[in-house]
Coordinates of C-alpha atoms and ligand atoms in Angstrom, one line a residue:
X438 CA 46.4 165.5 20.0
X439 CA 46.7 168.7 18.2
X440 CA 49.9 170.7 17.6
X441 CA 50.9 174.2 16.5
X442 CA 53.2 174.8 13.7
X443 CA 54.6 178.1 13.4
X444 CA 57.0 179.7 10.7
X445 CA 58.9 182.4 13.1
X446 CA 60.3 185.7 12.4
X447 CA 57.5 187.5 11.2
X448 CA 56.9 190.9 12.6
X449 CA 53.2 191.2 14.4
X450 CA 51.2 194.1 13.7
X451 CA 47.5 194.9 13.9
X452 CA 44.7 194.5 16.6
X453 CA 43.2 191.7 18.9
X454 CA 40.3 192.0 21.4
X455 CA 41.3 190.2 24.2
X456 CA 39.5 187.2 25.7
X457 CA 37.7 187.6 29.1
X458 CA 39.6 185.8 32.4
X459 CA 39.1 182.2 32.6
X460 CA 40.5 182.7 36.0
X461 CA 37.6 184.9 36.9
X462 CA 35.0 182.5 35.0
X463 CA 35.7 179.7 37.2
X464 CA 34.8 180.4 40.2
X465 CA 31.7 182.4 39.3
X466 CA 30.4 179.4 37.6
X467 CA 31.0 177.9 40.9
X468 CA 29.0 180.6 42.7
X469 CA 26.0 180.2 39.9
X470 CA 24.8 177.1 42.4
X471 CA 24.2 179.6 45.1
X472 CA 21.2 180.8 43.6
X473 CA 18.4 178.7 42.3
X474 CA 17.8 181.3 39.4
X475 CA 19.9 181.1 36.2
X476 CA 23.2 182.9 35.9
X477 CA 24.1 184.2 32.6
X478 CA 27.7 184.7 31.5
X479 CA 28.3 187.1 28.7
X480 CA 31.3 187.0 26.4
X481 CA 32.6 183.7 28.4
X482 CA 35.7 182.4 26.6
X483 CA 35.4 178.8 25.0
X484 CA 38.2 177.1 26.7
X485 CA 38.7 173.5 27.8
X486 CA 38.8 174.5 31.5
X487 CA 35.4 176.1 31.3
X488 CA 33.8 173.3 29.3
X489 CA 35.1 171.1 32.2
X490 CA 33.8 173.1 34.9
X491 CA 30.6 172.9 32.8
X492 CA 30.6 169.2 32.7
X493 CA 31.3 169.0 36.8
X494 CA 28.1 171.1 37.0
X495 CA 25.8 169.0 35.0
X496 CA 26.8 166.0 36.9
X497 CA 25.7 167.7 39.9
X498 CA 22.3 168.1 38.4
X499 CA 22.7 171.7 36.7
X500 CA 21.8 172.6 33.1
X501 CA 24.8 174.2 31.5
X502 CA 24.0 175.7 28.0
X503 CA 26.3 177.8 25.5
X504 CA 25.0 180.0 23.0
X505 CA 27.7 181.6 21.2
X506 CA 29.8 183.5 23.7
X507 CA 26.8 183.5 26.2
X508 CA 27.0 180.6 29.0
X509 CA 24.1 180.0 30.8
X510 CA 23.8 177.7 34.1
X511 CA 20.6 176.5 35.3
X512 CA 21.3 175.1 39.1
X513 CA 17.4 174.5 39.2
X514 CA 18.3 170.5 39.0
X515 CA 21.1 170.6 41.6
X516 CA 20.7 167.3 43.4
X517 CA 24.1 166.1 44.8
X518 CA 26.5 167.3 47.4
X519 CA 29.4 164.3 46.3
X520 CA 31.6 165.8 43.8
X521 CA 32.3 163.3 40.9
X522 CA 35.7 161.5 41.8
X523 CA 37.0 161.4 38.5
X524 CA 36.5 165.0 37.2
X525 CA 37.4 166.3 40.2
X526 CA 40.2 164.6 40.4
X527 CA 41.5 165.7 37.0
X528 CA 40.4 169.6 37.0
X529 CA 41.8 171.6 39.9
X530 CA 39.0 174.1 39.4
X531 CA 36.6 171.8 40.9
X532 CA 37.8 172.8 44.6
X533 CA 35.9 176.2 44.0
X534 CA 32.3 174.3 43.8
X535 CA 33.8 172.8 48.2
X536 CA 32.2 176.3 49.4
X537 CA 29.3 176.5 47.4
X538 CA 27.9 172.9 47.8
X539 CA 28.1 173.1 51.5
X540 CA 26.4 176.2 51.5
X541 CA 23.6 174.7 49.6
X542 CA 23.6 171.5 51.4
X543 CA 25.7 171.7 54.4
X544 CA 27.4 168.8 53.5
X545 CA 30.1 168.0 50.7
X546 CA 32.1 165.1 49.8
X547 CA 35.2 165.8 47.5
X548 CA 38.3 163.9 46.2
X549 CA 41.8 164.9 47.0
X550 CA 42.6 166.9 43.9
X551 CA 45.7 164.9 42.1
X552 CA 49.0 166.0 41.4
X553 CA 49.6 169.0 39.2
X554 CA 52.2 169.6 36.1
X555 CA 53.2 172.8 37.8
X556 CA 53.8 171.6 41.5
X557 CA 52.2 170.0 44.4
X558 CA 49.0 172.8 44.9
X559 CA 47.6 171.2 47.9
X560 CA 44.0 172.3 49.5
X561 CA 45.0 172.9 53.0
X562 CA 44.4 176.7 52.7
X563 CA 40.7 176.1 51.4
X564 CA 40.2 173.6 54.2
X565 CA 41.9 175.2 56.9
X566 CA 39.5 178.5 55.9
X567 CA 36.6 176.4 56.3
X568 CA 37.6 175.0 59.5
X569 CA 37.6 178.1 61.1
X570 CA 34.1 178.3 59.6
X571 CA 33.2 175.5 61.9
X572 CA 33.0 172.9 59.2
X573 CA 34.1 169.5 60.3
X574 CA 36.0 167.2 58.2
X575 CA 37.3 163.5 57.9
X576 CA 39.1 161.9 55.3
X577 CA 38.8 158.5 54.3
X578 CA 40.7 156.8 51.1
X579 CA 41.3 160.0 49.7
X580 CA 37.7 161.5 49.9
X581 CA 37.3 164.3 52.3
X582 CA 33.7 164.4 54.1
X583 CA 32.6 167.7 55.1
X584 CA 29.9 168.7 57.6
X585 CA 28.6 172.0 57.5
X586 CA 26.0 171.8 60.1
X587 CA 27.9 173.6 62.6
X588 CA 29.1 176.3 60.5
X589 CA 29.2 179.8 62.2
X590 CA 30.7 183.0 61.1
X591 CA 34.0 183.8 62.0
X592 CA 37.4 185.8 60.9
X593 CA 39.2 183.5 58.6
X594 CA 42.8 184.0 58.6
X595 CA 44.9 182.7 55.8
X596 CA 48.7 182.1 56.5
X597 CA 49.2 182.7 52.6
X598 CA 46.7 184.9 50.5
X599 CA 45.8 181.7 48.2
X600 CA 43.6 183.0 45.3
X601 CA 41.3 179.9 45.3
X602 CA 41.0 179.6 49.1
X603 CA 39.9 183.3 49.2
X604 CA 37.2 182.6 46.6
X605 CA 36.1 179.5 48.3
X606 CA 35.2 181.5 51.8
X607 CA 33.8 184.4 49.9
X608 CA 31.5 182.0 48.3
X609 CA 30.3 180.0 51.1
X610 CA 30.1 183.0 53.6
X611 CA 28.2 185.2 50.9
X612 CA 24.9 183.0 52.0
X613 CA 25.8 181.8 55.6
X614 CA 24.2 183.9 58.0
X615 CA 26.6 186.6 60.2
X616 CA 29.7 188.3 59.2
X617 CA 32.7 186.8 58.0
X618 CA 35.9 188.5 57.6
X619 CA 39.0 187.1 55.5
X620 CA 42.3 188.5 56.9
X621 CA 45.4 188.4 54.7
X622 CA 43.0 187.8 51.6
X623 CA 44.5 187.5 48.1
X624 CA 44.3 190.7 46.3
X625 CA 44.0 189.6 42.6
X626 CA 41.4 191.3 40.2
X627 CA 39.5 188.0 39.9
X628 CA 38.7 188.4 43.6
X629 CA 37.4 191.8 42.8
X630 CA 35.2 190.7 39.8
X631 CA 33.8 187.6 42.0
X632 CA 32.9 190.1 44.7
X633 CA 31.0 192.3 41.9
X634 CA 29.4 189.2 40.5
X635 CA 28.4 188.1 44.1
X636 CA 26.9 191.7 45.0
X637 CA 24.8 192.0 41.6
X638 CA 23.4 188.7 42.9
X639 CA 22.0 190.4 46.1
X640 CA 25.2 189.5 48.3
X641 CA 26.8 192.0 50.7
X642 CA 30.5 191.9 50.5
X643 CA 33.0 194.5 50.8
X644 CA 36.7 195.2 50.8
X645 CA 37.9 192.7 47.8
X646 CA 41.1 194.0 46.3
X647 CA 42.3 194.8 49.8
X648 CA 44.0 192.2 52.4
X649 CA 40.5 192.4 54.4
X650 CA 37.2 191.1 53.2
X651 CA 33.9 191.8 54.9
X652 CA 30.6 189.6 53.9
X653 CA 27.4 189.8 55.5
X654 CA 25.7 186.9 54.6
X655 CA 22.5 187.0 52.9
X656 CA 19.5 184.6 53.1
X657 CA 19.1 184.2 48.9
X658 CA 20.7 185.2 46.2
X659 CA 19.0 186.2 42.6
X660 CA 19.7 185.0 39.1
X661 CA 22.0 187.6 37.5
X662 CA 23.5 188.3 34.0
X663 CA 27.2 189.2 34.1
X664 CA 30.3 189.8 32.1
X665 CA 33.6 188.8 33.6
X666 CA 36.7 191.1 33.2
X667 CA 39.4 191.1 30.6
X668 CA 42.0 188.0 30.9
X669 CA 45.5 190.1 31.9
X670 CA 47.6 187.2 31.5
X671 CA 46.2 186.6 27.8
X672 CA 46.9 190.1 27.1
X673 CA 50.5 189.7 28.8
X674 CA 51.1 186.9 26.6
X675 CA 50.1 189.0 23.5
X676 CA 52.1 191.9 24.8
X677 CA 55.3 189.6 25.2
X678 CA 54.9 188.1 21.7
X679 CA 54.7 191.7 20.3
X680 CA 57.8 192.7 22.3
X681 CA 60.0 190.0 20.7
X682 CA 58.6 190.1 17.4
X683 CA 59.1 193.7 16.4
X684 CA 55.6 194.1 16.8
X685 CA 53.1 197.1 17.0
X686 CA 50.1 195.6 18.8
X687 CA 46.8 197.2 19.7
X688 CA 45.3 195.0 22.6
X689 CA 41.6 195.8 23.0
X690 CA 39.1 194.8 25.7
X691 CA 42.0 195.3 28.4
X692 CA 42.5 196.9 31.7
X693 CA 46.0 198.4 31.9
X694 CA 45.6 199.0 35.8
X695 CA 45.2 195.1 36.2
X696 CA 49.1 195.2 34.4
X697 CA 50.9 197.6 35.9
X698 CA 54.0 196.2 36.7
X699 CA 54.0 193.9 33.7
X700 CA 53.7 196.9 31.4
X701 CA 56.4 199.0 33.3
X702 CA 58.6 195.9 32.7
X703 CA 58.0 196.1 28.9
X704 CA 58.8 199.7 29.1
X705 CA 61.9 198.9 30.9
X706 CA 62.7 196.5 28.3
X707 CA 62.7 199.3 25.8
X708 CA 59.1 198.9 24.4
X709 CA 56.6 201.4 24.1
X710 CA 53.0 201.2 25.9
X711 CA 50.5 203.4 25.5
X712 CA 47.3 202.8 27.4
X713 CA 43.5 204.0 27.2
X714 CA 40.9 202.9 30.1
X715 CA 40.5 199.8 27.8
X716 CA 43.1 199.1 25.6
X717 CA 47.2 198.9 25.5
X718 CA 49.4 199.5 22.3
X719 CA 52.9 197.8 22.6
X720 CA 55.8 199.0 20.2
X721 CA 58.6 196.8 20.1
X722 CA 62.0 198.6 20.1
X723 CA 64.8 196.8 17.9
X724 CA 66.0 194.5 20.4
X725 CA 64.6 194.3 23.9
X726 CA 67.0 194.5 27.3
X727 CA 67.4 192.2 30.1
X728 CA 65.2 192.9 33.2
X729 CA 67.4 192.3 35.8
X730 CA 65.3 190.4 38.4
X731 CA 61.8 189.5 38.2
X732 CA 60.2 187.7 41.6
X733 CA 56.9 186.4 41.1
X734 CA 54.5 187.1 43.9
X735 CA 50.8 187.5 44.7
X736 CA 49.0 190.4 43.4
X737 CA 50.1 193.3 42.6
X738 CA 53.4 191.4 42.3
X739 CA 54.5 189.7 39.0
X740 CA 52.0 186.8 38.2
X741 CA 53.6 183.5 38.0
X742 CA 51.2 182.9 35.3
X743 CA 53.2 185.7 33.1
X744 CA 56.5 184.1 34.0
X745 CA 56.7 181.6 31.0
X746 CA 55.8 183.9 28.2
X747 CA 58.0 186.8 29.3
X748 CA 60.9 184.5 29.5
X749 CA 60.2 183.7 26.0
X750 CA 60.4 187.1 24.8
X751 CA 63.6 187.7 27.1
X752 CA 65.6 184.7 25.6
X753 CA 66.7 187.0 22.6
X754 CA 67.1 190.2 25.0
X755 CA 70.4 192.2 25.3
X756 CA 71.6 191.3 28.9
X757 CA 70.6 189.0 31.7
X758 CA 67.2 188.3 33.4
X759 CA 66.8 186.3 36.8
X760 CA 63.3 184.8 37.1
X761 CA 62.8 184.0 41.0
X762 CA 59.3 181.6 41.1
X763 CA 57.8 182.1 44.6
X764 CA 54.5 180.8 43.8
X765 CA 54.8 177.2 42.3
X766 CA 57.9 174.7 42.8
X767 CA 57.8 173.0 39.2
X768 CA 57.2 176.0 36.8
X769 CA 60.0 175.9 34.8
X770 CA 58.8 173.0 32.6
X771 CA 59.1 174.9 29.4
X772 CA 62.6 175.9 30.1
X773 CA 64.3 172.6 28.7
X774 CA 62.3 173.4 25.3
X775 CA 63.5 176.7 25.3
X776 CA 66.9 175.4 25.5
X777 CA 66.6 173.1 22.5
X778 CA 65.6 176.2 20.7
X779 CA 69.1 177.5 21.5
X780 CA 68.3 180.0 24.5
X781 CA 70.8 180.1 27.1
X782 CA 69.0 179.6 30.3
X783 CA 70.5 177.9 33.6
X784 CA 67.9 176.8 36.2
X785 CA 68.7 176.1 40.0
X786 CA 65.8 175.7 42.2
X787 CA 63.4 178.8 42.1
X788 CA 65.8 180.8 40.0
X789 CA 66.2 180.5 35.9
X790 CA 68.9 183.0 34.7
X791 CA 68.5 183.8 31.1
X792 CA 71.3 185.2 29.2
X793 CA 69.8 186.8 25.9
X794 CA 71.2 185.4 22.9
X795 CA 71.4 186.8 19.3
X796 CA 68.5 184.8 18.1
X797 CA 66.7 181.4 18.9
X798 CA 65.8 178.7 16.4
X799 CA 62.7 176.7 15.5
X800 CA 62.3 173.1 16.8
X801 CA 60.0 170.5 17.9
X802 CA 59.0 171.2 21.3
X803 CA 56.3 169.8 23.6
X804 CA 54.1 172.0 26.0
X805 CA 53.4 170.1 29.5
X806 CA 51.2 172.8 31.0
X807 CA 49.3 175.7 30.2
X808 CA 51.3 178.8 30.6
X809 CA 54.4 177.3 29.4
X810 CA 53.2 176.0 26.4
X811 CA 51.7 179.5 25.3
X812 CA 55.4 180.5 26.2
X813 CA 56.7 178.3 23.4
X814 CA 54.2 179.8 21.1
X815 CA 55.8 183.2 22.0
X816 CA 59.1 181.6 21.6
X817 CA 58.2 180.0 18.3
X818 CA 57.1 183.3 16.7
X819 CA 60.1 185.1 17.2
X820 CA 62.7 182.0 16.4
X821 CA 64.4 182.0 13.2
X822 CA 62.3 178.8 11.0
X823 CA 60.2 176.5 12.1
X824 CA 58.7 175.4 15.5
X825 CA 56.2 172.6 15.9
X826 CA 54.6 173.0 19.6
X827 CA 53.1 169.7 20.6
X828 CA 50.6 169.1 23.5
X829 CA 48.3 172.2 21.9
X830 CA 45.6 170.9 24.3
X831 CA 47.4 172.4 27.5
X832 CA 47.4 175.8 25.7
X833 CA 43.4 175.2 24.9
X834 CA 42.9 175.0 28.6
X835 CA 43.3 179.1 28.6
X836 CA 43.8 180.7 25.5
X837 CA 40.9 180.6 22.9
X838 CA 42.2 179.6 19.7
X839 CA 45.4 181.0 20.0
X840 CA 46.5 180.3 16.2
X841 CA 43.6 182.8 15.0
X842 CA 45.0 185.5 17.6
X843 CA 48.6 185.5 16.5
X844 CA 47.3 184.8 12.6
X845 CA 45.0 188.0 12.4
X846 CA 48.0 190.0 14.0
X847 CA 50.6 188.8 11.1
X848 CA 52.0 185.5 12.5
X849 CA 52.2 182.2 10.1
X850 CA 50.8 179.8 12.4
X851 CA 48.5 176.8 11.9
X852 CA 47.0 174.0 13.8
X853 CA 47.7 170.4 12.6
Ligands
UD1_810 C1 45.1 180.6 40.6 C2 45.1 180.7 39.5 C3 46.5 180.3 38.7 C4 47.4 181.1 39.2 C5 47.7 181.2 40.9 C6 48.5 182.0 41.4 C7 42.8 180.2 39.0 C8 41.7 179.2 38.5 N1 43.8 179.5 39.0 O1 45.3 179.4 41.3 O2 46.3 180.6 37.5 O3 48.7 180.8 38.9 O4 45.9 181.5 41.2 O5 48.2 183.4 41.2 O6 42.2 181.1 39.4 N2 48.4 176.7 48.0 C9 48.8 175.8 49.2 N3 47.6 175.0 49.8 C10 46.2 175.6 49.3 C11 46.0 176.8 48.4 C12 47.3 176.7 47.5 O7 49.7 175.5 49.5 O8 45.1 175.1 49.8 C13 49.7 177.1 47.6 C14 49.8 176.6 46.1 O9 50.3 175.2 46.1 C15 50.6 177.9 45.2 C16 50.3 179.1 46.2 O10 49.5 178.7 47.3 O11 52.2 177.2 45.8 C17 49.1 179.7 45.1 O12 48.2 179.1 45.1 P1 47.0 179.8 44.9 O13 47.0 181.4 45.1 O14 46.0 179.0 45.6 O15 46.7 179.5 43.2 P2 45.1 179.1 42.9 O16 43.9 179.5 43.5 O17 45.4 177.5 42.8

């Protein structure tokens, strides 16, 4: 297993081209099986979550090839409606394939996803959406057998705007006859990206980015070449690192409108933030200011995925910040590690109270989830002395060569 060794306290300066969004790529990869033609994804990040999804597609009979940044999916050999049990238990994103497989075969068997390091993450909203479309289900021994032979268009209402469930219903309805409407849909930029991708394949979808999405099913989708959006959480992680390391960092291939709230918080903390259409420049102040209350919420609220990296940056701010984590119930696993580095953080249920201290110190810490792991890297960059972050494989799920990113903008960081 890899670890990252960081010599902290260096000022970050320079520019970096932000990778494209893993969370946009995963549902799009699932959408590739809705057509018989090839899907070509340009500038698709090299991440273990992406290769795991590719592995599941291969198991289902698809051809998946990577050439540099280009990922090609050929669903010509798609032959099964049973999702491989081991892989789908291990990889939550396999759930994105449920809608597309049902669309292709009118049947799908899927194993219940296992527990997850950041909380329970059930799939009840995905299943409720499919039931509202007339899909029948029975569960036996942890496997859900779905029968979509009586599927019909409907208004699908979600009690909660789940990102993944919204995407699943968009995927299946894109090629199901009739008009489906999703109400209380998730509004994340990744949903707009999925709409754009499907429409380029010939689908007829409107409304993504709002709470109501209208999908007129079409008979067939065609092959497509597509470039996914930039990764706002990756950009937020780099911005948080720049903010607490006295940095001056230009992030290229960044969409500032997707990061409005995060950028305004960095400004409130004292940073200078300048944006163009496709870049963000962060210039840190001497010492960040605590931010009062940060509440994670569905988009356009503060993203739960940025909670951990921002928390690391605010450990050495002047004043207090209180996080209220409203999306996932166990998303404070990085806190005990930050406390080992000298941070003053008290957790009470969904609340985490951070009282800024003058400095944090390097330590040997362990990543136990993707964003929490990235947060430990941010902390290590700003700490005095050496930090070793064990469990780098968690970070590799969502950040392409994180050590290269920070090394290029002035950090001393090595994979060991
Ligand atoms: C997506 C993102 C993830 C991000 C999350 C919230 C991907 C691949 N992942 O995850 O990085 O943290 O959005 O912005 O895009 N829930 C249920 N039942 C369900 C589905 C979800 O109770 O059937 C709950 C979850 O446990 C969680 C909340 O709803 O508490 C939000 O989940 P959801 O929006 O579905 O997130 P994901 O799509 O899993």
